[in-house]
mmCIF file of C-alpha atoms and ligand atoms in Angstrom:
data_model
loop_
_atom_site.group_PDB
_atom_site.id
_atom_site.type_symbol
_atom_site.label_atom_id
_atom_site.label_comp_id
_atom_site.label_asym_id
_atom_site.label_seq_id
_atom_site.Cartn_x
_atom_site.Cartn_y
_atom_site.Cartn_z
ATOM 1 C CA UNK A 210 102.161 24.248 16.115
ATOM 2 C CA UNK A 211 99.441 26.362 15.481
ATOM 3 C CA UNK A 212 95.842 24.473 14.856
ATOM 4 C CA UNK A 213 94.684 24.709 11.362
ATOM 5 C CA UNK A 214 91.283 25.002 12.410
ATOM 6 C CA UNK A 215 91.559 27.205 15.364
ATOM 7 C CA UNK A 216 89.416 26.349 18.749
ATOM 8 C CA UNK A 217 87.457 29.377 19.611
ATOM 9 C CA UNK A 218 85.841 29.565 23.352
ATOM 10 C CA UNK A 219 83.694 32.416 24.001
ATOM 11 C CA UNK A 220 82.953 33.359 27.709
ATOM 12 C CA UNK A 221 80.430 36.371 28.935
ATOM 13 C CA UNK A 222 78.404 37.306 31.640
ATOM 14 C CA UNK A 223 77.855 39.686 33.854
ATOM 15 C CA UNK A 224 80.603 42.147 35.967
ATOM 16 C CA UNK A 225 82.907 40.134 38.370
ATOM 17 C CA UNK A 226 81.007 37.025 37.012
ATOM 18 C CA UNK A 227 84.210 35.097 36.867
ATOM 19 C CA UNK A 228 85.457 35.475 33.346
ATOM 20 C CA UNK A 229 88.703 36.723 33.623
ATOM 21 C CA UNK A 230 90.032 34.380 36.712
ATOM 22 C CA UNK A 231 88.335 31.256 34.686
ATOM 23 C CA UNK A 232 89.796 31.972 31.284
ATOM 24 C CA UNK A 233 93.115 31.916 32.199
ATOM 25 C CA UNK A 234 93.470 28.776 33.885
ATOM 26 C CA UNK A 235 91.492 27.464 30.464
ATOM 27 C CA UNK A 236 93.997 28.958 27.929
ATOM 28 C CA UNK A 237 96.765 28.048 30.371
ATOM 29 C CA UNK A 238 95.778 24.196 30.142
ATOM 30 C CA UNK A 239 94.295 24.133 26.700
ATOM 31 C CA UNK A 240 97.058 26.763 24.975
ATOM 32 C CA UNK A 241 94.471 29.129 23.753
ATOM 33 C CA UNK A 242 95.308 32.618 23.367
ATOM 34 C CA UNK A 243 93.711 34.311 26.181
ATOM 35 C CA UNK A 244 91.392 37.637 24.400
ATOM 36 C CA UNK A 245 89.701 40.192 28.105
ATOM 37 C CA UNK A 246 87.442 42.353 25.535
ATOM 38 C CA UNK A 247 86.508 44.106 28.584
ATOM 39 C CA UNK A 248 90.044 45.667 29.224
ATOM 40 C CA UNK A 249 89.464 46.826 25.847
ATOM 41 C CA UNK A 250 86.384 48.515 26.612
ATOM 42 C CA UNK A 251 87.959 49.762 29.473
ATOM 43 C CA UNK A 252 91.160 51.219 27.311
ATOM 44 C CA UNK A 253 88.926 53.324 25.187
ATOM 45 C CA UNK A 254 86.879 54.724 27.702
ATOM 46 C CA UNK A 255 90.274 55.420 29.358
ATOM 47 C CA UNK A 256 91.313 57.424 26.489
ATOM 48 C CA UNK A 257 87.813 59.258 25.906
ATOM 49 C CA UNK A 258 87.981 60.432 29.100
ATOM 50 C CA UNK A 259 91.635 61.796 29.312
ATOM 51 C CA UNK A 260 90.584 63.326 25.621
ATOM 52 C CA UNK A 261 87.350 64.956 27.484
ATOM 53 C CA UNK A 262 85.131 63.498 24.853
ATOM 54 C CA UNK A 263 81.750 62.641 26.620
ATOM 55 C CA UNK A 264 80.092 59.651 25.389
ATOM 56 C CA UNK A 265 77.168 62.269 24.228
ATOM 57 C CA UNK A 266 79.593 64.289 21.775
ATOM 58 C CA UNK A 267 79.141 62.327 18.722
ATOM 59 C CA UNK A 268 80.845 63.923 15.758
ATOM 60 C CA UNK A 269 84.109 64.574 18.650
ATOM 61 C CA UNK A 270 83.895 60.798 19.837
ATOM 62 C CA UNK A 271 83.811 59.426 16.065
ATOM 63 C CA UNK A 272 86.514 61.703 14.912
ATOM 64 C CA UNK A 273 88.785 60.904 18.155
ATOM 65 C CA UNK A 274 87.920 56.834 17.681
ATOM 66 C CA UNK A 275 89.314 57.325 13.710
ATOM 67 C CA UNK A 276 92.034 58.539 15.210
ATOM 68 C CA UNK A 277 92.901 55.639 17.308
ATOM 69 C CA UNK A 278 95.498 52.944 15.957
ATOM 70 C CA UNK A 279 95.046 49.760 17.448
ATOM 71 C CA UNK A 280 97.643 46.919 18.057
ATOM 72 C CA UNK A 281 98.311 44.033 19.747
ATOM 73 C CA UNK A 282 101.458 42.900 21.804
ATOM 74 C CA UNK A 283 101.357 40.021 23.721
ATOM 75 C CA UNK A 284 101.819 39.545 27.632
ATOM 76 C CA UNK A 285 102.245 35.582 28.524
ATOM 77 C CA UNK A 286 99.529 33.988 26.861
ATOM 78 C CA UNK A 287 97.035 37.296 27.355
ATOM 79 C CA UNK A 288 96.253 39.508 23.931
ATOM 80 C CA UNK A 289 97.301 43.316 24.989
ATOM 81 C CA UNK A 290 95.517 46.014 22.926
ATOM 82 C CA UNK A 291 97.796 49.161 22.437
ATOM 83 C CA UNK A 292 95.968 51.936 21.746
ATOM 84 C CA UNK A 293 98.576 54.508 19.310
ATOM 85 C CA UNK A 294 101.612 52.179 20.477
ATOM 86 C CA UNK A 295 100.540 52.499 24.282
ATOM 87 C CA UNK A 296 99.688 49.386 26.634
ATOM 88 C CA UNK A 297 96.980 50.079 29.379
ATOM 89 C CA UNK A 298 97.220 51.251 32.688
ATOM 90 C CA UNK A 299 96.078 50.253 36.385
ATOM 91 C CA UNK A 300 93.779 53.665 35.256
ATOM 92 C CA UNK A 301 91.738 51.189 33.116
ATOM 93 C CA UNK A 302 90.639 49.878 36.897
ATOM 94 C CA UNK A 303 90.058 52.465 38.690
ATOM 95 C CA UNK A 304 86.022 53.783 39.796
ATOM 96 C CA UNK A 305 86.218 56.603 37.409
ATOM 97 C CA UNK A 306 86.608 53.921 34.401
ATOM 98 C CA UNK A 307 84.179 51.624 36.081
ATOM 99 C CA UNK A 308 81.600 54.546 36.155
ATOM 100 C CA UNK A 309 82.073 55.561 33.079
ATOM 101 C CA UNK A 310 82.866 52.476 30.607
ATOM 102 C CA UNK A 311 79.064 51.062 30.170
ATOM 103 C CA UNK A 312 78.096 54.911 29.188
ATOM 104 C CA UNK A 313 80.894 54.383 25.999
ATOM 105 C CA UNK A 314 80.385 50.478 25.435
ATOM 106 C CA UNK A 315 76.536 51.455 24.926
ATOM 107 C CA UNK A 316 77.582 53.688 21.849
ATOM 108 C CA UNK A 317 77.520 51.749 18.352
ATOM 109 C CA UNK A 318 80.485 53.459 16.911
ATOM 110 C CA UNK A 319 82.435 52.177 20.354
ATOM 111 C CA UNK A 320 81.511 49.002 19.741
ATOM 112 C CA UNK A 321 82.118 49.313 15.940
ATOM 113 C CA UNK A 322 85.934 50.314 16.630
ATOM 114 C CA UNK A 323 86.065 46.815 18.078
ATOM 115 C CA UNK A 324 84.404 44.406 16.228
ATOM 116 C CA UNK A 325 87.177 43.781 13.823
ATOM 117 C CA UNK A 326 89.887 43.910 16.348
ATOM 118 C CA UNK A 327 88.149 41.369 18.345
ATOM 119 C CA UNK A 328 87.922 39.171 15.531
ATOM 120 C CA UNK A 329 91.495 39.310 13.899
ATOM 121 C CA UNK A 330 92.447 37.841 17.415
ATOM 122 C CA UNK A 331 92.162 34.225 15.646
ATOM 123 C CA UNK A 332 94.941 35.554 13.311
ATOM 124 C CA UNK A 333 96.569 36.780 16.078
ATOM 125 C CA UNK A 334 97.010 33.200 17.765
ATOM 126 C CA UNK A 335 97.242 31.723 14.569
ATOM 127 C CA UNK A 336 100.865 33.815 14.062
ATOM 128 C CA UNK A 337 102.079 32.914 18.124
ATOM 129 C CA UNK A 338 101.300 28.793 17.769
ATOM 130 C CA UNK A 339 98.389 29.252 19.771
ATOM 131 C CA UNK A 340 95.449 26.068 19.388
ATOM 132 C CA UNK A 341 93.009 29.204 19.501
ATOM 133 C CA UNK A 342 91.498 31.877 21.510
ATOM 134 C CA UNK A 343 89.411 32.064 24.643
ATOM 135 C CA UNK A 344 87.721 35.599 24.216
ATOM 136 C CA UNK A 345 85.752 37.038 27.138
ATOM 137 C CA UNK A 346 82.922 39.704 27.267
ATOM 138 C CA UNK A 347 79.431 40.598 27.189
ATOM 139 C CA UNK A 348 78.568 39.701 23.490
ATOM 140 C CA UNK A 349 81.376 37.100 22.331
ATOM 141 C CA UNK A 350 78.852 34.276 21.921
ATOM 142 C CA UNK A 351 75.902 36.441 20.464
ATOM 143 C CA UNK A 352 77.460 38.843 18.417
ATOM 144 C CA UNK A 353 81.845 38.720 17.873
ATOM 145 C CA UNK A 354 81.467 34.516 17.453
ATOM 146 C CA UNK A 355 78.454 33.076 17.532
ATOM 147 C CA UNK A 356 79.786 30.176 15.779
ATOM 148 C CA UNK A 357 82.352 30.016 18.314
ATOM 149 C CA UNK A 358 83.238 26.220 19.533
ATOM 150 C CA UNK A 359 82.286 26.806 23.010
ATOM 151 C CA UNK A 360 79.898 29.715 24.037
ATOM 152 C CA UNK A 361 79.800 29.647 28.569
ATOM 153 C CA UNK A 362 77.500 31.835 30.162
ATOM 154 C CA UNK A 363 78.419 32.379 33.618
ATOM 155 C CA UNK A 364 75.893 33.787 36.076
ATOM 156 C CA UNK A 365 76.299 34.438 39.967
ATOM 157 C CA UNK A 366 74.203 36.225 42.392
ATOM 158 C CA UNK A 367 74.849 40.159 42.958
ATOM 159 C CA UNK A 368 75.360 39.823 46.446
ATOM 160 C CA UNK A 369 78.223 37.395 45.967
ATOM 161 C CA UNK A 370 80.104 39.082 42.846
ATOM 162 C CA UNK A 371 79.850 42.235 44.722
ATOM 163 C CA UNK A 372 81.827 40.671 47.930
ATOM 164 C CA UNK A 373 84.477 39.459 44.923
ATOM 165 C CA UNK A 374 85.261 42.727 43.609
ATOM 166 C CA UNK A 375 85.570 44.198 47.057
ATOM 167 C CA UNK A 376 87.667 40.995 48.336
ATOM 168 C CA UNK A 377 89.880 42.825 45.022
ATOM 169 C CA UNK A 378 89.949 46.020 46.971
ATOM 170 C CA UNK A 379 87.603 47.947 43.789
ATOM 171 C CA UNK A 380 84.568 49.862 44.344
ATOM 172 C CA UNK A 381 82.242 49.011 41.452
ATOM 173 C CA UNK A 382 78.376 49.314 40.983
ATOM 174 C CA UNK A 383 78.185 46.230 39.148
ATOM 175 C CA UNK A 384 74.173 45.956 39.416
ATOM 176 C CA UNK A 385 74.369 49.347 37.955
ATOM 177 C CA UNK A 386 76.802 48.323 35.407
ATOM 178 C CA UNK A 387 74.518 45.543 34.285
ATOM 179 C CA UNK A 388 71.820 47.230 33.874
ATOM 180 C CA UNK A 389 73.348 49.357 31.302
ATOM 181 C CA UNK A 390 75.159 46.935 29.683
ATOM 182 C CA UNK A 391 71.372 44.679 29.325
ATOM 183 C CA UNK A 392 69.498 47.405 28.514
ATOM 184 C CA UNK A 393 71.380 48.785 25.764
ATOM 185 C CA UNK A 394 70.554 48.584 22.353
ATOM 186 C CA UNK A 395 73.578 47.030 20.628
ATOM 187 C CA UNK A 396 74.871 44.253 21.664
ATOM 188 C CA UNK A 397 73.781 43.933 24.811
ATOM 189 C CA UNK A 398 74.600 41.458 28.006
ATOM 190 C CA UNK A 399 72.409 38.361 27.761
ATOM 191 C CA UNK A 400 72.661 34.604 27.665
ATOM 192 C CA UNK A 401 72.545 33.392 23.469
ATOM 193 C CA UNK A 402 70.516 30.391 22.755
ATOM 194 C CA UNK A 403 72.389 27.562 23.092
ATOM 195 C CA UNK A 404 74.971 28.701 25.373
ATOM 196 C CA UNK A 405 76.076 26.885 28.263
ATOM 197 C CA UNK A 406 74.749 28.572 31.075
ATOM 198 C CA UNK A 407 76.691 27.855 34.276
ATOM 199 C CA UNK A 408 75.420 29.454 38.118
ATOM 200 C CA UNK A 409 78.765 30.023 40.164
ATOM 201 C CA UNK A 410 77.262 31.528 42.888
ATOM 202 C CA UNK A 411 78.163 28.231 45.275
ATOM 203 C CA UNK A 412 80.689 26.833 42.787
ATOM 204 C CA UNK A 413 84.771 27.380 43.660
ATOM 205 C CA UNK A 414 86.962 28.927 40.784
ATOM 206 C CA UNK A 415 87.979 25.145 40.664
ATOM 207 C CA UNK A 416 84.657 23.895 39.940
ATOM 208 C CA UNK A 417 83.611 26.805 37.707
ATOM 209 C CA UNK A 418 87.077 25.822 35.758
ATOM 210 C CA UNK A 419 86.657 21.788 35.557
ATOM 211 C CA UNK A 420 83.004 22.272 34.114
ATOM 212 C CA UNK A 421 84.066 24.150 31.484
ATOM 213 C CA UNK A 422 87.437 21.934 30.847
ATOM 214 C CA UNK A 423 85.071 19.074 30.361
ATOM 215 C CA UNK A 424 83.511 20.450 27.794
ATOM 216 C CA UNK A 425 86.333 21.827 25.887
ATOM 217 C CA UNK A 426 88.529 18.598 26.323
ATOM 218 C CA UNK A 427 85.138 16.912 24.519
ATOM 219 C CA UNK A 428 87.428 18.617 21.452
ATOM 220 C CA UNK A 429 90.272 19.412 22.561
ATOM 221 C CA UNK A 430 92.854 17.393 24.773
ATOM 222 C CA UNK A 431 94.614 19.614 27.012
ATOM 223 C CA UNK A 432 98.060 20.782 26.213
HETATM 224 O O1 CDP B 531 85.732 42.587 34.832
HETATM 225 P P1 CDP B 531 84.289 42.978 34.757
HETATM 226 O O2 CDP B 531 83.400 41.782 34.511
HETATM 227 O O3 CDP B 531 83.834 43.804 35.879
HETATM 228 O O4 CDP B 531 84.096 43.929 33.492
HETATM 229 P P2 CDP B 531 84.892 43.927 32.162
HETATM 230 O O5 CDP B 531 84.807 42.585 31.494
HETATM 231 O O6 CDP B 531 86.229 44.504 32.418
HETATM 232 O O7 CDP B 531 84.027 44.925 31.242
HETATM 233 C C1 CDP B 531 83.901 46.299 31.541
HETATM 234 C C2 CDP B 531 82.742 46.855 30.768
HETATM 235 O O8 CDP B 531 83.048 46.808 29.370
HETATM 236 C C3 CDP B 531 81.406 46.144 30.893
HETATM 237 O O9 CDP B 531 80.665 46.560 32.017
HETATM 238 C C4 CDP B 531 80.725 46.536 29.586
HETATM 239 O O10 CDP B 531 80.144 47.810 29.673
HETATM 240 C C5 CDP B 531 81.873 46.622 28.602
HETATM 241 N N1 CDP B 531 82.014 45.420 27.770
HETATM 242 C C6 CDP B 531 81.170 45.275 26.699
HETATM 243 O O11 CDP B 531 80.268 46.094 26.519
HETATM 244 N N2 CDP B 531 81.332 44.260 25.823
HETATM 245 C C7 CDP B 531 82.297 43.343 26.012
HETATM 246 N N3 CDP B 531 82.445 42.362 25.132
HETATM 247 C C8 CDP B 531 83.149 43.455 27.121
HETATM 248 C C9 CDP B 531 82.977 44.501 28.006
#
């Protein structure tokens, strides 16, 4: 049965912080719908780039972004954004989209495109029996929910996120990366007041996972 009053968990931080690997096990065990905002990002810079629209060509990159119908189908318990009826591809990981996705997430009508997608995911779990979302990102807890139940903040050091993405076989700046995504001027990376901040650097995924589950079971008993 779907919750009346929907449990939202919003989780950011920085590249290869964690999110994605975390967030999962959490809507596994709590039955949240599971919401990667950055494979959204990703999607649309994706699709920029195949359409040769550099993030500089305004009046081409706001026509292109009317132009894009977006969906959602679902795979498991893990929201899929289709972008004109079409599911992402491994492209959306590869280095050109990891060069190139901070340069389009930094543009305001980018992030625009997404705000209201992001947030009809409640509705979204609401119509699958979901007891809510767990959303991950850079600016779920400061900007998409910042009323959200539960806003994490996970932090680890450079060194040791960078040996995680290349323990995934990826080359990725992520410094680089989050710089961009700090520095911009909408939306940008950083930890909201009030947020539970949590350092994984010398945590396990396990660890990382139970902190957070005792939190959320404080509301929520798990499935
Ligand atoms: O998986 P990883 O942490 O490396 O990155 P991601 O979550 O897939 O996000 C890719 C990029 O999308 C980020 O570097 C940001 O530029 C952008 N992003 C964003 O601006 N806002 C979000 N809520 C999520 C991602």
């Amino acid at each position: 049965m779907a919750n009346p009053t929907p449990i939202i968990v919003a989780i950011d931080g920085g590249a290869a912080s964690g999110k994605s690997s975390s967030s999962k096990i959490l809507a596994e065990r709590f039955n949240l719908l599971h919401v990667d905002t950055g494979s959204f990002y990703r999607q649309i810079t994706s699709e920029l780039l195949k359409q040769e629209i550099a993030p500089t060509e305004q009046a081409g990159l706001e026509a292109a972004l009317a132009g894009l119908d977006l969906s959602t189908q679902l795979d498991g318990r893990s929201a899929q954004m289709l972008i004109n009826g079409q599911a992402a591809d491994d492209e959306i990981r590869s280095q050109t989209v990891n060069e190139n996705v901070s340069h389009y997430a930094a543009i305001p009508a980018v992030r625009q495109t997404l705000l209201s997608y992001q947030r009809g995911q409640i509705d979204e779990s609401q119509k699958h029996d979901f007891r809510g979302l767990i959303m991950e990102g850079r600016d779920i807890g400061s900007v998409i929910f910042p009323k959200a139940d539960f806003r994490f903040f996970l932090h680890a050091d450079p060194a040791e996120r960078a040996k995680r993405r290349a323990a995934e076989g990826q080359t990725d700046s992520i410094v680089e990366r989050d710089r961009i995504d700090s520095s911009r001027k909408v939306s940008p990376l950083t930890c909201p007041d009030g947020a539970i901040d949590i350092d994984s650097t010398h945590l396990t995924l396990n660890e990382v996972v139970t902190k957070m589950s005792d939190y959320i079971a404080t509301k929520l008993s798990p499935a």
